[in-house]
PDB file of C-alpha atoms in Angstrom:
ATOM      1  CA  MET X   1      84.241   1.277 -18.799  1.00 77.00           C
ATOM      2  CA  ARG X   2      80.541   1.869 -19.311  1.00 78.00           C
ATOM      3  CA  LYS X   3      79.007   5.248 -18.728  1.00 86.00           C
ATOM      4  CA  PRO X   4      75.204   5.190 -18.623  1.00 84.00           C
ATOM      5  CA  HIS X   5      73.510   8.276 -20.056  1.00 93.00           C
ATOM      6  CA  TYR X   6      69.844   7.378 -19.695  1.00 94.00           C
ATOM      7  CA  ALA X   7      67.804   4.619 -18.109  1.00 95.00           C
ATOM      8  CA  VAL X   8      64.048   4.368 -18.444  1.00 97.00           C
ATOM      9  CA  ALA X   9      61.542   1.782 -17.281  1.00 96.00           C
ATOM     10  CA  ASP X  10      58.000   0.999 -18.326  1.00 97.00           C
ATOM     11  CA  GLY X  11      56.436  -1.953 -16.571  1.00 96.00           C
ATOM     12  CA  ASP X  12      58.779  -4.923 -16.949  1.00 97.00           C
ATOM     13  CA  LEU X  13      60.865  -3.272 -19.692  1.00 97.00           C
ATOM     14  CA  VAL X  14      64.055  -1.307 -18.900  1.00 97.00           C
ATOM     15  CA  ALA X  15      66.153   0.523 -21.518  1.00 97.00           C
ATOM     16  CA  VAL X  16      69.665   1.877 -20.928  1.00 96.00           C
ATOM     17  CA  ASN X  17      71.668   4.100 -23.286  1.00 96.00           C
ATOM     18  CA  SER X  18      75.411   4.175 -22.574  1.00 96.00           C
ATOM     19  CA  THR X  19      78.909   4.719 -23.916  1.00 96.00           C
ATOM     20  CA  MET X  20      81.531   2.004 -23.565  1.00 95.00           C
ATOM     21  CA  SER X  21      85.170   3.046 -23.741  1.00 96.00           C
ATOM     22  CA  GLY X  22      88.507   1.431 -23.134  1.00 96.00           C
ATOM     23  CA  ARG X  23      91.959   0.561 -24.413  1.00 97.00           C
ATOM     24  CA  HIS X  24      92.742  -2.633 -26.320  1.00 97.00           C
ATOM     25  CA  VAL X  25      95.582  -4.110 -24.210  1.00 98.00           C
ATOM     26  CA  ALA X  26      94.963  -7.877 -24.398  1.00 97.00           C
ATOM     27  CA  PRO X  27      93.933 -10.347 -27.098  1.00 96.00           C
ATOM     28  CA  PHE X  28      90.220 -10.204 -27.970  1.00 96.00           C
ATOM     29  CA  VAL X  29      89.187 -13.793 -28.723  1.00 97.00           C
ATOM     30  CA  VAL X  30      86.018 -14.755 -30.629  1.00 96.00           C
ATOM     31  CA  TYR X  31      84.756 -18.344 -30.313  1.00 96.00           C
ATOM     32  CA  ASP X  32      82.557 -20.295 -32.731  1.00 96.00           C
ATOM     33  CA  ASP X  33      79.358 -22.144 -31.768  1.00 97.00           C
ATOM     34  CA  ALA X  34      81.369 -25.246 -30.826  1.00 97.00           C
ATOM     35  CA  GLY X  35      83.508 -23.233 -28.396  1.00 95.00           C
ATOM     36  CA  GLU X  36      86.588 -23.328 -30.616  1.00 96.00           C
ATOM     37  CA  VAL X  37      88.796 -20.289 -31.239  1.00 97.00           C
ATOM     38  CA  ASP X  38      87.510 -18.552 -34.379  1.00 97.00           C
ATOM     39  CA  THR X  39      89.263 -15.173 -34.540  1.00 97.00           C
ATOM     40  CA  VAL X  40      91.804 -13.393 -32.350  1.00 97.00           C
ATOM     41  CA  PHE X  41      92.485  -9.664 -32.448  1.00 97.00           C
ATOM     42  CA  PRO X  42      95.914  -9.036 -30.880  1.00 97.00           C
ATOM     43  CA  PRO X  43      96.215  -5.864 -28.761  1.00 97.00           C
ATOM     44  CA  THR X  44      96.699  -2.588 -30.600  1.00 97.00           C
ATOM     45  CA  GLY X  45      97.018  -0.312 -27.575  1.00 97.00           C
ATOM     46  CA  LYS X  46      94.438   2.007 -29.161  1.00 97.00           C
ATOM     47  CA  THR X  47      91.489   3.527 -27.321  1.00 97.00           C
ATOM     48  CA  PHE X  48      87.838   3.441 -28.362  1.00 97.00           C
ATOM     49  CA  ALA X  49      84.470   4.868 -27.348  1.00 97.00           C
ATOM     50  CA  ILE X  50      81.171   3.554 -28.727  1.00 96.00           C
ATOM     51  CA  THR X  51      77.513   3.986 -27.934  1.00 95.00           C
ATOM     52  CA  GLN X  52      75.267   1.111 -26.919  1.00 96.00           C
ATOM     53  CA  SER X  53      71.658   0.603 -25.966  1.00 97.00           C
ATOM     54  CA  HIS X  54      70.520  -2.317 -23.826  1.00 97.00           C
ATOM     55  CA  TRP X  55      66.964  -3.501 -23.303  1.00 98.00           C
ATOM     56  CA  PHE X  56      65.983  -5.764 -20.431  1.00 97.00           C
ATOM     57  CA  ARG X  57      62.769  -7.554 -19.550  1.00 98.00           C
ATOM     58  CA  VAL X  58      62.707  -8.083 -15.779  1.00 97.00           C
ATOM     59  CA  ASP X  59      60.465  -9.981 -13.389  1.00 96.00           C
ATOM     60  CA  GLY X  60      60.886 -10.167  -9.630  1.00 94.00           C
ATOM     61  CA  GLY X  61      64.292  -8.478  -9.828  1.00 91.00           C
ATOM     62  CA  LEU X  62      65.600 -11.038 -12.361  1.00 97.00           C
ATOM     63  CA  VAL X  63      66.554 -10.284 -15.955  1.00 97.00           C
ATOM     64  CA  LEU X  64      64.525 -12.627 -18.157  1.00 97.00           C
ATOM     65  CA  GLU X  65      65.605 -11.255 -21.538  1.00 98.00           C
ATOM     66  CA  HIS X  66      68.320  -8.938 -22.836  1.00 98.00           C
ATOM     67  CA  TRP X  67      68.794  -7.287 -26.212  1.00 97.00           C
ATOM     68  CA  ALA X  68      71.587  -4.927 -27.210  1.00 97.00           C
ATOM     69  CA  ASN X  69      72.484  -2.566 -30.046  1.00 97.00           C
ATOM     70  CA  ARG X  70      76.215  -1.860 -30.227  1.00 95.00           C
ATOM     71  CA  ASP X  71      78.458  -0.031 -32.662  1.00 96.00           C
ATOM     72  CA  ASP X  72      80.797  -2.974 -33.289  1.00 95.00           C
ATOM     73  CA  LEU X  73      81.964  -1.595 -36.648  1.00 96.00           C
ATOM     74  CA  GLY X  74      82.831   1.744 -35.046  1.00 97.00           C
ATOM     75  CA  GLN X  75      84.825  -0.080 -32.373  1.00 97.00           C
ATOM     76  CA  ALA X  76      86.630  -2.175 -34.995  1.00 97.00           C
ATOM     77  CA  LYS X  77      87.559   0.922 -36.999  1.00 97.00           C
ATOM     78  CA  GLN X  78      88.806   2.803 -33.920  1.00 97.00           C
ATOM     79  CA  LEU X  79      90.960  -0.168 -32.859  1.00 97.00           C
ATOM     80  CA  GLY X  80      92.469  -0.645 -36.326  1.00 95.00           C
ATOM     81  CA  TRP X  81      90.795  -4.014 -36.922  1.00 96.00           C
ATOM     82  CA  VAL X  82      88.977  -2.714 -40.028  1.00 95.00           C
ATOM     83  CA  PRO X  83      90.433  -2.445 -42.554  1.00 95.00           C
ATOM     84  CA  PRO X  84      93.282  -4.641 -41.366  1.00 93.00           C
ATOM     85  CA  THR X  85      96.795  -3.974 -42.577  1.00 94.00           C
ATOM     86  CA  PRO X  86      98.767  -6.937 -43.954  1.00 95.00           C
ATOM     87  CA  ILE X  87     101.005  -6.843 -40.861  1.00 95.00           C
ATOM     88  CA  TYR X  88      97.971  -6.924 -38.559  1.00 96.00           C
ATOM     89  CA  LEU X  89      96.579  -9.942 -40.463  1.00 96.00           C
ATOM     90  CA  ILE X  90      99.856 -11.749 -39.770  1.00 96.00           C
ATOM     91  CA  ARG X  91      99.645 -10.770 -36.078  1.00 96.00           C
ATOM     92  CA  MET X  92      96.045 -12.079 -36.017  1.00 96.00           C
ATOM     93  CA  ALA X  93      97.095 -15.447 -37.468  1.00 97.00           C
ATOM     94  CA  ARG X  94      99.919 -15.750 -34.932  1.00 96.00           C
ATOM     95  CA  ALA X  95      97.609 -14.791 -32.033  1.00 97.00           C
ATOM     96  CA  LYS X  96      94.981 -17.324 -33.177  1.00 96.00           C
ATOM     97  CA  SER X  97      97.611 -20.075 -33.245  1.00 96.00           C
ATOM     98  CA  GLN X  98      98.743 -19.160 -29.731  1.00 95.00           C
ATOM     99  CA  ALA X  99      95.152 -19.055 -28.425  1.00 95.00           C
ATOM    100  CA  LYS X 100      94.391 -22.482 -29.909  1.00 94.00           C
ATOM    101  CA  ARG X 101      97.487 -23.965 -28.228  1.00 94.00           C
ATOM    102  CA  ALA X 102      96.480 -22.410 -24.885  1.00 91.00           C
ATOM    103  CA  SER X 103      92.942 -23.820 -24.943  1.00 80.00           C
TER     104      SER X 103
END
């Protein structure tokens, strides 16, 4: 869930500050540049809340560019991805193998 706190616009530039929160209930799959499975974080059931800022350049109602600043490390720590326990590393390897077979 995303909860916007502020949104401001100046000409064709729009900035949004928000908090994203949720619960990790399904595998989170990261793909490499070739579209192959790179890393899989199996569900932990833990909740997280992180701040984000998004910047958009718009023209005629269309988003032409988008930049974002996110607290990915904070999310990883809250979900137990960092630092990983040895058991979680094993779960990650198993989940990556399953994701590769499914793709």
